[in-house]
JSON list of C-alpha atoms in Angstrom, two decimals:
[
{"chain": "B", "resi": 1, "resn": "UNK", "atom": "CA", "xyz": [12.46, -5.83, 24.17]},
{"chain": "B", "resi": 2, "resn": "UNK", "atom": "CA", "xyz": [11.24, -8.89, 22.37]},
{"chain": "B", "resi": 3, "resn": "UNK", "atom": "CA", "xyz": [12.80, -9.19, 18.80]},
{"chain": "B", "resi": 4, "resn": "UNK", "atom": "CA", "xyz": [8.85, -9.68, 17.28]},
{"chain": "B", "resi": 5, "resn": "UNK", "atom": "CA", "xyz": [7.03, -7.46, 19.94]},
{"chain": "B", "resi": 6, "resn": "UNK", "atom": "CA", "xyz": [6.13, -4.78, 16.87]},
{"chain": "B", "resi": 7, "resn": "UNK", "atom": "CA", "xyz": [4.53, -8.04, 14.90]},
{"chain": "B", "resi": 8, "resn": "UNK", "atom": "CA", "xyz": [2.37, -8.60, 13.36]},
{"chain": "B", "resi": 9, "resn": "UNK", "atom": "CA", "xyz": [2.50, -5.44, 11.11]},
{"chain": "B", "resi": 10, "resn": "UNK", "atom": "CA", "xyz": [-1.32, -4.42, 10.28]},
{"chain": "B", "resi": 11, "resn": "UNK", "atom": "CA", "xyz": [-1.90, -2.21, 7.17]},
{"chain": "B", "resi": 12, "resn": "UNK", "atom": "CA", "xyz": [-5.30, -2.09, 5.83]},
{"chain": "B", "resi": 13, "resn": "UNK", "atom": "CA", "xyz": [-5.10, -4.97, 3.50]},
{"chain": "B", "resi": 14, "resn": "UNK", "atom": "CA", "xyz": [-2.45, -6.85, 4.55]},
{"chain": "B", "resi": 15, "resn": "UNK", "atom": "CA", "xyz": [-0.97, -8.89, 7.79]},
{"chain": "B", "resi": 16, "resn": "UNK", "atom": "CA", "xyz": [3.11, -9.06, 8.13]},
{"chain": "B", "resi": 17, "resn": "UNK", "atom": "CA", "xyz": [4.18, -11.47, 10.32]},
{"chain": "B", "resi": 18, "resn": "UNK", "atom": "CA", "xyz": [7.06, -13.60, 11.11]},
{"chain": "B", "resi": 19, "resn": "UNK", "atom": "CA", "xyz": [7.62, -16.73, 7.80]},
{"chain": "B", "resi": 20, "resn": "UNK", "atom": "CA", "xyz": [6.89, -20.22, 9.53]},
{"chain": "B", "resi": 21, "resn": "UNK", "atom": "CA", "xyz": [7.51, -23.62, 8.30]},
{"chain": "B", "resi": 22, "resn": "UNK", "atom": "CA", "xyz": [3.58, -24.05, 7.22]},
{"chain": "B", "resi": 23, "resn": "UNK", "atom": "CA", "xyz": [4.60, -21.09, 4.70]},
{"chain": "B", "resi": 24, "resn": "UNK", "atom": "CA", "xyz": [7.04, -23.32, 2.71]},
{"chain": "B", "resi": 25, "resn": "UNK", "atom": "CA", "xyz": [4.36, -24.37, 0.00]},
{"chain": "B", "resi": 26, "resn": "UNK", "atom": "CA", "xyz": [4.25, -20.61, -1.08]},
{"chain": "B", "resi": 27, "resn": "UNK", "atom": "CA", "xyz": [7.92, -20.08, -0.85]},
{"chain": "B", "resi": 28, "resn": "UNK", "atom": "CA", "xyz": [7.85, -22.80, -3.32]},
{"chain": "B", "resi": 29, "resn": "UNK", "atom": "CA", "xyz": [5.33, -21.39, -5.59]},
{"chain": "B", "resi": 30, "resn": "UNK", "atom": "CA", "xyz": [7.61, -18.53, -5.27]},
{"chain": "B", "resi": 31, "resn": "UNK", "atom": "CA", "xyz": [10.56, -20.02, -7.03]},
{"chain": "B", "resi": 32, "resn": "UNK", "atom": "CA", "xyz": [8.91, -22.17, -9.08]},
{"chain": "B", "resi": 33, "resn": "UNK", "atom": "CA", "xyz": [7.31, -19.03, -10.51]},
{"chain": "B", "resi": 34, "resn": "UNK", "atom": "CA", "xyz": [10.28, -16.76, -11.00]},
{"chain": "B", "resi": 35, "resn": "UNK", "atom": "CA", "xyz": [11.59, -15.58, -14.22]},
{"chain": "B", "resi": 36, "resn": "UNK", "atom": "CA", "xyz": [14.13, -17.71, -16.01]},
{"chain": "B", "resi": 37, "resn": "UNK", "atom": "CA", "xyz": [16.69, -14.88, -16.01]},
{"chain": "B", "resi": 38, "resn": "UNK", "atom": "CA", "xyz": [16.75, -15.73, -12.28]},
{"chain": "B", "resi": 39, "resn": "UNK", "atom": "CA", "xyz": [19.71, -17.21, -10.86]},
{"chain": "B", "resi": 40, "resn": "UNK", "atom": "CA", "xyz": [19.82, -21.11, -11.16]},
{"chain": "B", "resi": 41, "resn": "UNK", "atom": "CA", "xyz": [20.43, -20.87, -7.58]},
{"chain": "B", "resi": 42, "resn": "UNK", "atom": "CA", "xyz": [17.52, -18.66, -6.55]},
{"chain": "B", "resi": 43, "resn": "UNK", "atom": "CA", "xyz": [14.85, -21.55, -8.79]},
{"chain": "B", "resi": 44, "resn": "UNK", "atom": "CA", "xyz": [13.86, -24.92, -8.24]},
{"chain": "B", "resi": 45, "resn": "UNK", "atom": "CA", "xyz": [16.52, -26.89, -10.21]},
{"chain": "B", "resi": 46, "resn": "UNK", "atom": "CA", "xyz": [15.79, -30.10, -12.57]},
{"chain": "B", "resi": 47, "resn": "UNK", "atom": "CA", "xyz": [16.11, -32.16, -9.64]},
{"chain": "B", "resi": 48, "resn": "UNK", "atom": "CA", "xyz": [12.96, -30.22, -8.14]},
{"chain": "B", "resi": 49, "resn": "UNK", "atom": "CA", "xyz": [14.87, -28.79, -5.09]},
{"chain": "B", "resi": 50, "resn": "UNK", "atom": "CA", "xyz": [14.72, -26.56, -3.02]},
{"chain": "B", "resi": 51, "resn": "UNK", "atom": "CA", "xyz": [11.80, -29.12, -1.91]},
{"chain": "B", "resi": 52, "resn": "UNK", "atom": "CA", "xyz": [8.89, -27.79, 0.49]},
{"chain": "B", "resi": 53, "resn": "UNK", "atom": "CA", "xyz": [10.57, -29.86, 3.14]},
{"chain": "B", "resi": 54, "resn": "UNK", "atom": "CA", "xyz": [14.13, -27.99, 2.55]},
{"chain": "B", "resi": 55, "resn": "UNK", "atom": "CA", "xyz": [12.57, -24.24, 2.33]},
{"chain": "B", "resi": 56, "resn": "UNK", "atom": "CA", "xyz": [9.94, -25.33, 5.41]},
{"chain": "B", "resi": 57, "resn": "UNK", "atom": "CA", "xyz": [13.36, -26.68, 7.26]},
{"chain": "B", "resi": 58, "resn": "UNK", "atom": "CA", "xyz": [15.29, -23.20, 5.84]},
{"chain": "B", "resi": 59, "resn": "UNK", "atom": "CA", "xyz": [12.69, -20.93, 7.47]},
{"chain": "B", "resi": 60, "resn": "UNK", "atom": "CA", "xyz": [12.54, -23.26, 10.94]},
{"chain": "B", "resi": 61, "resn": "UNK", "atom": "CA", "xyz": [16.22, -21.84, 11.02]},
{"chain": "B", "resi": 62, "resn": "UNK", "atom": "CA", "xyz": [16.35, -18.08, 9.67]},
{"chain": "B", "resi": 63, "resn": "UNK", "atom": "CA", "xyz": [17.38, -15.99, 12.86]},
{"chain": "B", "resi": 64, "resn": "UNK", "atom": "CA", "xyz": [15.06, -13.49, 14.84]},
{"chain": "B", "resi": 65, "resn": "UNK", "atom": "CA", "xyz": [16.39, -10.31, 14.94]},
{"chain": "B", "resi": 66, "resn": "UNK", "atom": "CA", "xyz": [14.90, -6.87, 16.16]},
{"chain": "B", "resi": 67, "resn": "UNK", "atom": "CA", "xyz": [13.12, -5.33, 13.05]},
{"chain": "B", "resi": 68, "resn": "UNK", "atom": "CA", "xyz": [15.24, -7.32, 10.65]},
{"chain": "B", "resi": 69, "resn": "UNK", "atom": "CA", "xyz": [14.40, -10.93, 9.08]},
{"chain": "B", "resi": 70, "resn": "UNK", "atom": "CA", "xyz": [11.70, -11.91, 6.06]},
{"chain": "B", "resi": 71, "resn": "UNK", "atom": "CA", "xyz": [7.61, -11.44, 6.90]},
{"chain": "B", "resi": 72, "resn": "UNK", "atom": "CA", "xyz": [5.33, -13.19, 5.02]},
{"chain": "B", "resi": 73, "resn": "UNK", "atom": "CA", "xyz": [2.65, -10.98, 3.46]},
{"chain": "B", "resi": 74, "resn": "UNK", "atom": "CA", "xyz": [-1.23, -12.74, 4.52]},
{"chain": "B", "resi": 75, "resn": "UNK", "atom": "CA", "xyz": [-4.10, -11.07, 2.93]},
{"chain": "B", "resi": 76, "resn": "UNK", "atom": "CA", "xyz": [-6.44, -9.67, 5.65]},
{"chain": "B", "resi": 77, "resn": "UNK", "atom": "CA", "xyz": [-9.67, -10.80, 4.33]},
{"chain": "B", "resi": 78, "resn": "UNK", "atom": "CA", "xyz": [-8.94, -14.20, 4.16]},
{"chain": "B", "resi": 79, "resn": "UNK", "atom": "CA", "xyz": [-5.54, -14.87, 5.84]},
{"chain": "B", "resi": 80, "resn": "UNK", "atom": "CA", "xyz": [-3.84, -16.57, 2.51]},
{"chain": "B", "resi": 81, "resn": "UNK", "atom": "CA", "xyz": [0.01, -16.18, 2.58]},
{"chain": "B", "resi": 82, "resn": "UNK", "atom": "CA", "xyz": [0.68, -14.23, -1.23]},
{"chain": "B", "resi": 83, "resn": "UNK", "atom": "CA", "xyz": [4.18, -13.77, -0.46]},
{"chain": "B", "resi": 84, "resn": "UNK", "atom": "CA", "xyz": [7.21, -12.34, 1.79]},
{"chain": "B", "resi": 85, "resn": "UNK", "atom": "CA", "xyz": [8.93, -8.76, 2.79]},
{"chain": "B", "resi": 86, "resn": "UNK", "atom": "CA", "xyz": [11.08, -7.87, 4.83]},
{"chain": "B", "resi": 87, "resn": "UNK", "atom": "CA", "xyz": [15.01, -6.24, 5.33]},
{"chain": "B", "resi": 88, "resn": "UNK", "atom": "CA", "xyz": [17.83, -8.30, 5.45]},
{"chain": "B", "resi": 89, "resn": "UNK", "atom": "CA", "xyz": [21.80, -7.51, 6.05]},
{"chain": "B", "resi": 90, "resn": "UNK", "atom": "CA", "xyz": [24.63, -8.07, 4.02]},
{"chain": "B", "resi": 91, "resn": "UNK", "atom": "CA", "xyz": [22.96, -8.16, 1.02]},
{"chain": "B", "resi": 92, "resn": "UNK", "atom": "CA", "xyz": [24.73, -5.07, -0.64]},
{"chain": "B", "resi": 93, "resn": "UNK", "atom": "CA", "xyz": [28.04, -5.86, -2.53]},
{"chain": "B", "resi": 94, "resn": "UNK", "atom": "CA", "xyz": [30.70, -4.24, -0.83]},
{"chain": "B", "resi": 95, "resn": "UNK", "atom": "CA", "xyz": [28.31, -2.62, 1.83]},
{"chain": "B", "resi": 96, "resn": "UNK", "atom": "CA", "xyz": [28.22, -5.50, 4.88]},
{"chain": "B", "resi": 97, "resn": "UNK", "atom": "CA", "xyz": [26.57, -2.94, 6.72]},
{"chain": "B", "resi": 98, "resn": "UNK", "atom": "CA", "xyz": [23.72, -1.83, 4.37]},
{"chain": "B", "resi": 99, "resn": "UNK", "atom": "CA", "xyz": [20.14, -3.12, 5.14]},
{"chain": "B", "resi": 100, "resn": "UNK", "atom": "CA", "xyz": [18.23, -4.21, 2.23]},
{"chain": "B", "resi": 101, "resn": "UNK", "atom": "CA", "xyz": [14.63, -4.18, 1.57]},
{"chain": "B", "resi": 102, "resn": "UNK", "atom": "CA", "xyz": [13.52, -7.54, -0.39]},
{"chain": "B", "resi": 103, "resn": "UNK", "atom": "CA", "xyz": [9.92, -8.37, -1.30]},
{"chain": "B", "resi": 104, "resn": "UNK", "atom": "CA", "xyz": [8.40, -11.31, -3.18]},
{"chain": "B", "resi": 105, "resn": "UNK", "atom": "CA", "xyz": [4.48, -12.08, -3.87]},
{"chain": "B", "resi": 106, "resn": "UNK", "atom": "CA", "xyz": [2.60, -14.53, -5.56]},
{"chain": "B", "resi": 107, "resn": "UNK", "atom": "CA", "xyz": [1.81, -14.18, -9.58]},
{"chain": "B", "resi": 108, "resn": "UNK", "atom": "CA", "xyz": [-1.74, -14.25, -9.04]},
{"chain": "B", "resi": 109, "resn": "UNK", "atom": "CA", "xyz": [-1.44, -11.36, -6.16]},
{"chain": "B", "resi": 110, "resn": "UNK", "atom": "CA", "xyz": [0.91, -8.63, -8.43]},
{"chain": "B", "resi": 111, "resn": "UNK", "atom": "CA", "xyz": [-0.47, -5.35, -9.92]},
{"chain": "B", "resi": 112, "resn": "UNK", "atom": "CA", "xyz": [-2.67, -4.70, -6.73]},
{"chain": "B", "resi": 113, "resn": "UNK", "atom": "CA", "xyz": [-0.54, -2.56, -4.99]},
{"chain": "B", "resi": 114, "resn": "UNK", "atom": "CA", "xyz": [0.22, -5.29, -2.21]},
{"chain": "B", "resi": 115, "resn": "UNK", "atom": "CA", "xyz": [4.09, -5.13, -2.25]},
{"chain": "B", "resi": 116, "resn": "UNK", "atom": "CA", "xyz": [4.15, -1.26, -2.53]},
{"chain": "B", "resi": 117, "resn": "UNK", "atom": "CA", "xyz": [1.61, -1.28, 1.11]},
{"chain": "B", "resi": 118, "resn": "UNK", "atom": "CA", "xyz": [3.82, -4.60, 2.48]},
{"chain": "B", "resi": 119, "resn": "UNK", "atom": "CA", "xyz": [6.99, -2.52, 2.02]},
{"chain": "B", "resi": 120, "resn": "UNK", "atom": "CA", "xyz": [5.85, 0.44, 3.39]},
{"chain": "B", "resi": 121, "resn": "UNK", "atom": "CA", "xyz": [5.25, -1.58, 6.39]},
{"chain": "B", "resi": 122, "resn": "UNK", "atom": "CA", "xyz": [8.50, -2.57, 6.95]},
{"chain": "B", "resi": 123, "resn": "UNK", "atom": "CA", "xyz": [10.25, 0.26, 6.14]},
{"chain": "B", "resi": 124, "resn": "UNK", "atom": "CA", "xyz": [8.15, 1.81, 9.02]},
{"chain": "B", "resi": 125, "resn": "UNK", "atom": "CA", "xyz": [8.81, -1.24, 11.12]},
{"chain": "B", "resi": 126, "resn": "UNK", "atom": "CA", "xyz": [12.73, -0.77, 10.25]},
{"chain": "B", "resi": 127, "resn": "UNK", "atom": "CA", "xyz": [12.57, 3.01, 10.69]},
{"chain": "B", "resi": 128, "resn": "UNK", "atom": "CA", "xyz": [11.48, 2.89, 14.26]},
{"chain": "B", "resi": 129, "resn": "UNK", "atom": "CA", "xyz": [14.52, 1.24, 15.65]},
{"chain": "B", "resi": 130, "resn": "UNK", "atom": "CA", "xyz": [16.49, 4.31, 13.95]},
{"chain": "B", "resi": 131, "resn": "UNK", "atom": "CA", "xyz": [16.71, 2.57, 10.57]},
{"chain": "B", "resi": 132, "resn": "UNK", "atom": "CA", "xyz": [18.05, 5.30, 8.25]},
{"chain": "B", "resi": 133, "resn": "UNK", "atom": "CA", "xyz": [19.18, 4.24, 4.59]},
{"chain": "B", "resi": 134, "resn": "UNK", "atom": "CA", "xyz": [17.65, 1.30, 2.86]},
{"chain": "B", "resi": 135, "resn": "UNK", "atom": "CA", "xyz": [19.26, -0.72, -0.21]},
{"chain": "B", "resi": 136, "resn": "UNK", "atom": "CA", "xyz": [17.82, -2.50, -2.94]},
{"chain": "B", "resi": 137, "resn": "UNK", "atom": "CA", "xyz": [18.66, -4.37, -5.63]},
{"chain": "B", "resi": 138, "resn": "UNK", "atom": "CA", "xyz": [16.89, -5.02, -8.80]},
{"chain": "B", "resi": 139, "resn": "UNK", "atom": "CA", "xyz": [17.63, -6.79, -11.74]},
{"chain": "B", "resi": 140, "resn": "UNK", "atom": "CA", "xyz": [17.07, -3.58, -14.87]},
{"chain": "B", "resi": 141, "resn": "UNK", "atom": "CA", "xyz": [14.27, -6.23, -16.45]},
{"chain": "B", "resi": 142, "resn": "UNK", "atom": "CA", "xyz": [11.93, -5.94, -13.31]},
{"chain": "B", "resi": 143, "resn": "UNK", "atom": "CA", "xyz": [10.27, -3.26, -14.19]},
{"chain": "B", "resi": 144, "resn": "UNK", "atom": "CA", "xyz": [7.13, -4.31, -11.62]},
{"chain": "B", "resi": 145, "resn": "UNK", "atom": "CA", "xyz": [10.49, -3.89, -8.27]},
{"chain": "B", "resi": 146, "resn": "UNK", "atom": "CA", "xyz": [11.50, -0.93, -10.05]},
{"chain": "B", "resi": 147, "resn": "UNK", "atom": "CA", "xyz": [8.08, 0.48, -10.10]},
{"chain": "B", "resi": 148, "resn": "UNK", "atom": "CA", "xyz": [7.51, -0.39, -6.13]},
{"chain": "B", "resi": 149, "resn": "UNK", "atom": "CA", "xyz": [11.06, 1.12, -5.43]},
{"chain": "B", "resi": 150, "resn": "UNK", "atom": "CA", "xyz": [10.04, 4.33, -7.30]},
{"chain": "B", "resi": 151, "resn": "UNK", "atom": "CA", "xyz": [6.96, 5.02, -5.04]},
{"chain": "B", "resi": 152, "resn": "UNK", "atom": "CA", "xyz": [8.57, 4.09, -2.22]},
{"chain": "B", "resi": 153, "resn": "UNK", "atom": "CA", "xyz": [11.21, 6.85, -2.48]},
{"chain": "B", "resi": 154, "resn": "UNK", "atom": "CA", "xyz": [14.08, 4.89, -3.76]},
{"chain": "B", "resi": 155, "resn": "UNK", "atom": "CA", "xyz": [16.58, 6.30, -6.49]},
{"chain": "B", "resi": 156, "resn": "UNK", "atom": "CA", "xyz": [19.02, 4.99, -8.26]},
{"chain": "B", "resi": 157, "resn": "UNK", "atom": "CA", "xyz": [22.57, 5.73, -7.20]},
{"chain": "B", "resi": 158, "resn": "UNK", "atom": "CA", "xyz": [23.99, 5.28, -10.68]},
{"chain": "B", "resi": 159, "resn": "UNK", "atom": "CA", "xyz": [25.95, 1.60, -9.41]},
{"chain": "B", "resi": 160, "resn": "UNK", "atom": "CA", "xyz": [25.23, -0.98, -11.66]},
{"chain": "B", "resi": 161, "resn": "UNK", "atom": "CA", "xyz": [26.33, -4.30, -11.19]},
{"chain": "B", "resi": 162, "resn": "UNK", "atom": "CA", "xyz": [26.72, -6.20, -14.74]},
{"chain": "B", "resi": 163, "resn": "UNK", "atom": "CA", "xyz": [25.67, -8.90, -15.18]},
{"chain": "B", "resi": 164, "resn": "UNK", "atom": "CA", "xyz": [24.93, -10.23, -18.94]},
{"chain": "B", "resi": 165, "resn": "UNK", "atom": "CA", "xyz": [23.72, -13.45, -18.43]},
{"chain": "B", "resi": 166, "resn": "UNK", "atom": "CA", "xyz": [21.02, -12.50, -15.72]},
{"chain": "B", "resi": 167, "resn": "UNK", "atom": "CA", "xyz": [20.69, -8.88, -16.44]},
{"chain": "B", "resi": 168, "resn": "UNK", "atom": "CA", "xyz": [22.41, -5.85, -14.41]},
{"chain": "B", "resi": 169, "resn": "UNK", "atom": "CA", "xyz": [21.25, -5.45, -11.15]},
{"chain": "B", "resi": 170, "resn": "UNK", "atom": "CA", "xyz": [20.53, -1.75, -10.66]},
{"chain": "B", "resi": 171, "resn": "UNK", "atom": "CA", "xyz": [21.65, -0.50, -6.95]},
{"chain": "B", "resi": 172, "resn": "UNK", "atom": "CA", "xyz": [19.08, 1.88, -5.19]},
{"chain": "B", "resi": 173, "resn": "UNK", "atom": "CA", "xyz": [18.79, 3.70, -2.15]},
{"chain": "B", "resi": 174, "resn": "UNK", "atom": "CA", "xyz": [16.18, 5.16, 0.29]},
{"chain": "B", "resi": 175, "resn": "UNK", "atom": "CA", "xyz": [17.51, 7.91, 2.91]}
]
């Protein structure tokens, strides 16, 4: 079977589908918009990279894998890219095996429910190739991920990973 035969993932107000290089001016707006207890690493730096050209070349290379990889999120009424979902591997500390949920959207697009319906989606994609247990991580600040992990059935498993210049990162699990 084709890695992306199950795309694009259809919910009733959103389209999932595979990131492209076209979607590198959100992934931009993305990091420039994230929260200065953010890793350096994860932000556009002084220098004003990662540049659209470097995320647009980034996502020409991220692998396709069966029900794995980052989707962006497109709103169905008008198509607009708001953001990204998806699970990734190897994102756990000391779990190379764990799957991890990760989910991203525009500013403007938060408090509508978007990421909680986006994530649902791929959890469903995910739990049709046999996908059992889901990770996340979340900084203890981001209240808004907590909140989506919370009606999406994850609970915290107690692990905290300190962290006092960025804030703990709270591990969670699904299944």
């Amino acid at each position: 079977m084709h890695p992306d035969s199950a795309l694009p993932l259809v919910t009733p107000r959103l389209v999932l589908r595979r990131r492209v290089p076209g979607d590198a001016a959100v992934v931009r707006s993305l990091w420039e918009e994230r929260d200065p207890r953010v890793p350096a690493h994860r932000r556009v730096d002084a220098d004003g990279h990662p540049s659209e050209a470097e995320l647009a070349e980034a996502i020409g290379l991220e692998p396709v894998e069966p029900r794995r990889g980052l989707l962006s999120v497109l709103t169905r009424h008008d198509g607009a890219v708001i953001g990204y979902c998806g699970l990734l591997a190897g994102g756990v500390p000391e779990r190379p095996e764990a799957v991890e949920i990760a989910y991203e959207l525009l500013a403007s697009e938060r408090g509508r429910g978007y990421a909680t319906e986006a994530a649902r989606a791929v959890l469903a994609w995910g739990e049709a190739s046999g996908l059992g247990t889901v990770w996340a991580t979340v900084r203890a600040w981001n209240g808004a991920s907590l909140g989506v992990a919370a009606r999406l059935g994850f609970e915290h498993t107690g692990i905290i990973e300190a962290d006092p210049e960025h804030g703990d990162s709270l591990l969670l699990r699904r299944g």
